[in-house]
Amino acid sequence: MIVSTHQLRKEYGSTLALCDVELRVSSGSVYGLVGPNGAGKTTLLGILAGLRKPTAGTVEIGVEWTKVAVLPDTPQFDPWLTGREVVDLARSLTDPSVPPGRVDEVLEEAGLADAARRTVGGYSRGMLQRLGVASTVVGRPGLLMLDEPSSALDPAGRREVLDLVARLRGEATVIFSSHILGDVQEVCDTVGILRAGELLFQGPIDALLVGSAVPTYRLRLRPPGDAAILALRRAWWVRSVEAVTQEEVRIFVESVEAAEQHMAAALASTDARIVSFGPEAATLEQVFLELTS
Amino acid sequence: MSLWRLEWLRLVRTKRWIALASVYVFFGLLGPLSARYLGEIVERFGGGVEVTFPPPVPADGMIQYVSNVSQIGLLVAVVVAAGSLAFDAKPEMGVFLRTRVPRLWDILVPRLVVSFLAVGASFVLGALAAWYETVVLIGSLPVGGTLAGIGYGSLYLALVVAVVAAAGSRSKNVLGAVLVTIVVLLVMPIVGIVEAIGKWLPSHLVGALAGIPSGMGIDDYLPAAFVTVVLIGLSLWLAVRWSAAREL
């Protein structure tokens, strides 16, 4: 584990912001920290980054301090500095041994090469966010903490930031906090769900999607499909069948294994005209709402 | 790009050095001029009222300079220093710096030194302008005493910068740091009305540039200088302590 916390607790007066959080982030993973506003994501990242002090509990970081980089949700810089100067300042403070040529390299990757010599006071919100990412990666960190890096960006800006994060996979461990679940599902391999300061789930994102939601299949068939639907409803491994359209139904099954074993035979026995059928993947949003509701 | 260069660029690109230098040099040139021609000025704008002034003496040039810069000049100095030393005023900028340096001192030292050098150099420039013009218009000033007065004034400005650092580490924005510093600096001369205490207070140093040419001894300011040095140390200690305790 590159990051682990034990019984981590943070109180602001009488408000409990984090409650005995046991975070486990394995080396090389892209860890998505999700939760509604006020769940404690920023507080947790602040404690991991050393910017806030926990009320109780411990934090263990498995890389040296100079290899930890943090990007706040709305990065800001002195407006009279150029983009290149901002990244070069980050380089010299983080690791002066990194060659200055690396500055131009990360600015190019962030799509800011053309704007590098302009003062950042004239940068758009998306450009500032990308400049923040460039400043964060310039020192080749081993652990990055990105707090809502794609929030409040337009679709193009969001796309660019997500691509930047995706390119970090394999180069560093990333903790990526967001309430945009689609972003997390796209770039993260591990997820932690935080609600009101409690870590409700953490683990591989695939395990969450398969394990938490009721396994569901989607079946398309030519009308009339009544006989097939009736046969499915009678099957012991089917929980329920829900009509989506005249030609399409959702089948909630007891388990994926049982469905894989019996569904083809059950449909074949009814003479129904089957167009297609297959498992319906749960989205992180569905699972998240299930867990947090 | 280092934190030292960052502070230098802050002064140059935001034109803060121009604001500082122009205020101090302006009052440096204006002080002796108004001391020399006060009678003529009052006569021209006095509406026929005849006012008689004693002939100006060289110390008057410095008295005028000190009285001007101890108000407007000091306010500009505090605002400029607070703009640099309240580095957590925008938390995102604070995060950028704090997560990249091992010690808070690394952030504070360049800001303290560059702010002091800018404020101190402006004060010295203004004093030299006032000195030159006093010599030309009124008469010569004692070299040793004037230099000592400039030194005491600079020491007081070092305290001002240190107090701004402490206030900046406690308040949440630049305006808060400015207001807290102004209140602290205003309290000192009020307390200094009590004569027994007054000569020990840093605010006593403000008048050294005018006081020594007027007949005060250089040694008369040593108690205040000693207290000022102690308070500079205390302010810097508080600045580091409060900055370390702050959560972003």
PDB file of C-alpha atoms in Angstrom, chain A residues 3 6 22 45 48 61 64 100 105 111 114 117 119-120 141-142 177 182 189 211 220 223 229 241 251 269 278 290:
ATOM      1  CA  VAL A   3      -1.313   5.189   1.261  1.00  0.00           C
ATOM      2  CA  HIS A   6      -5.991   3.910  10.411  1.00  0.00           C
ATOM      3  CA  GLU A  22      -9.437   3.100   6.828  1.00  0.00           C
ATOM      4  CA  LEU A  45      -7.096  14.717   0.751  1.00  0.00           C
ATOM      5  CA  LEU A  48      -3.138  13.083   3.331  1.00  0.00           C
ATOM      6  CA  ILE A  61       2.430   7.467   2.992  1.00  0.00           C
ATOM      7  CA  GLU A  64       9.075  10.311   0.241  1.00  0.00           C
ATOM      8  CA  PRO A 100      14.288  22.528 -17.225  1.00  0.00           C
ATOM      9  CA  GLU A 105       7.483  18.732 -22.156  1.00  0.00           C
ATOM     10  CA  GLY A 111      -1.816  21.526 -24.565  1.00  0.00           C
ATOM     11  CA  ASP A 114       1.345  28.001 -27.368  1.00  0.00           C
ATOM     12  CA  ARG A 117       4.696  32.637 -22.501  1.00  0.00           C
ATOM     13  CA  THR A 119       0.673  35.564 -18.206  1.00  0.00           C
ATOM     14  CA  VAL A 120      -1.798  33.256 -16.474  1.00  0.00           C
ATOM     15  CA  PRO A 141       5.700  12.533  -8.452  1.00  0.00           C
ATOM     16  CA  GLY A 142       5.072   9.037  -7.175  1.00  0.00           C
ATOM     17  CA  SER A 177     -11.637  12.868  -5.951  1.00  0.00           C
ATOM     18  CA  GLY A 182     -18.768   8.955 -15.093  1.00  0.00           C
ATOM     19  CA  ASP A 189      -9.497   1.199 -11.398  1.00  0.00           C
ATOM     20  CA  GLY A 211     -21.072  -7.164  -6.569  1.00  0.00           C
ATOM     21  CA  ARG A 220     -34.916  -8.316 -26.998  1.00  0.00           C
ATOM     22  CA  PRO A 223     -43.708  -9.933 -30.328  1.00  0.00           C
ATOM     23  CA  ILE A 229     -41.754 -13.815 -20.321  1.00  0.00           C
ATOM     24  CA  VAL A 241     -39.027  -9.461 -15.157  1.00  0.00           C
ATOM     25  CA  ILE A 251     -34.577  -9.732 -16.198  1.00  0.00           C
ATOM     26  CA  SER A 269     -38.033 -24.092 -24.744  1.00  0.00           C
ATOM     27  CA  GLY A 278     -26.950 -10.283 -22.547  1.00  0.00           C
ATOM     28  CA  GLU A 290     -27.877   2.393  -4.055  1.00  0.00           C
TER      29      GLU A 290
END
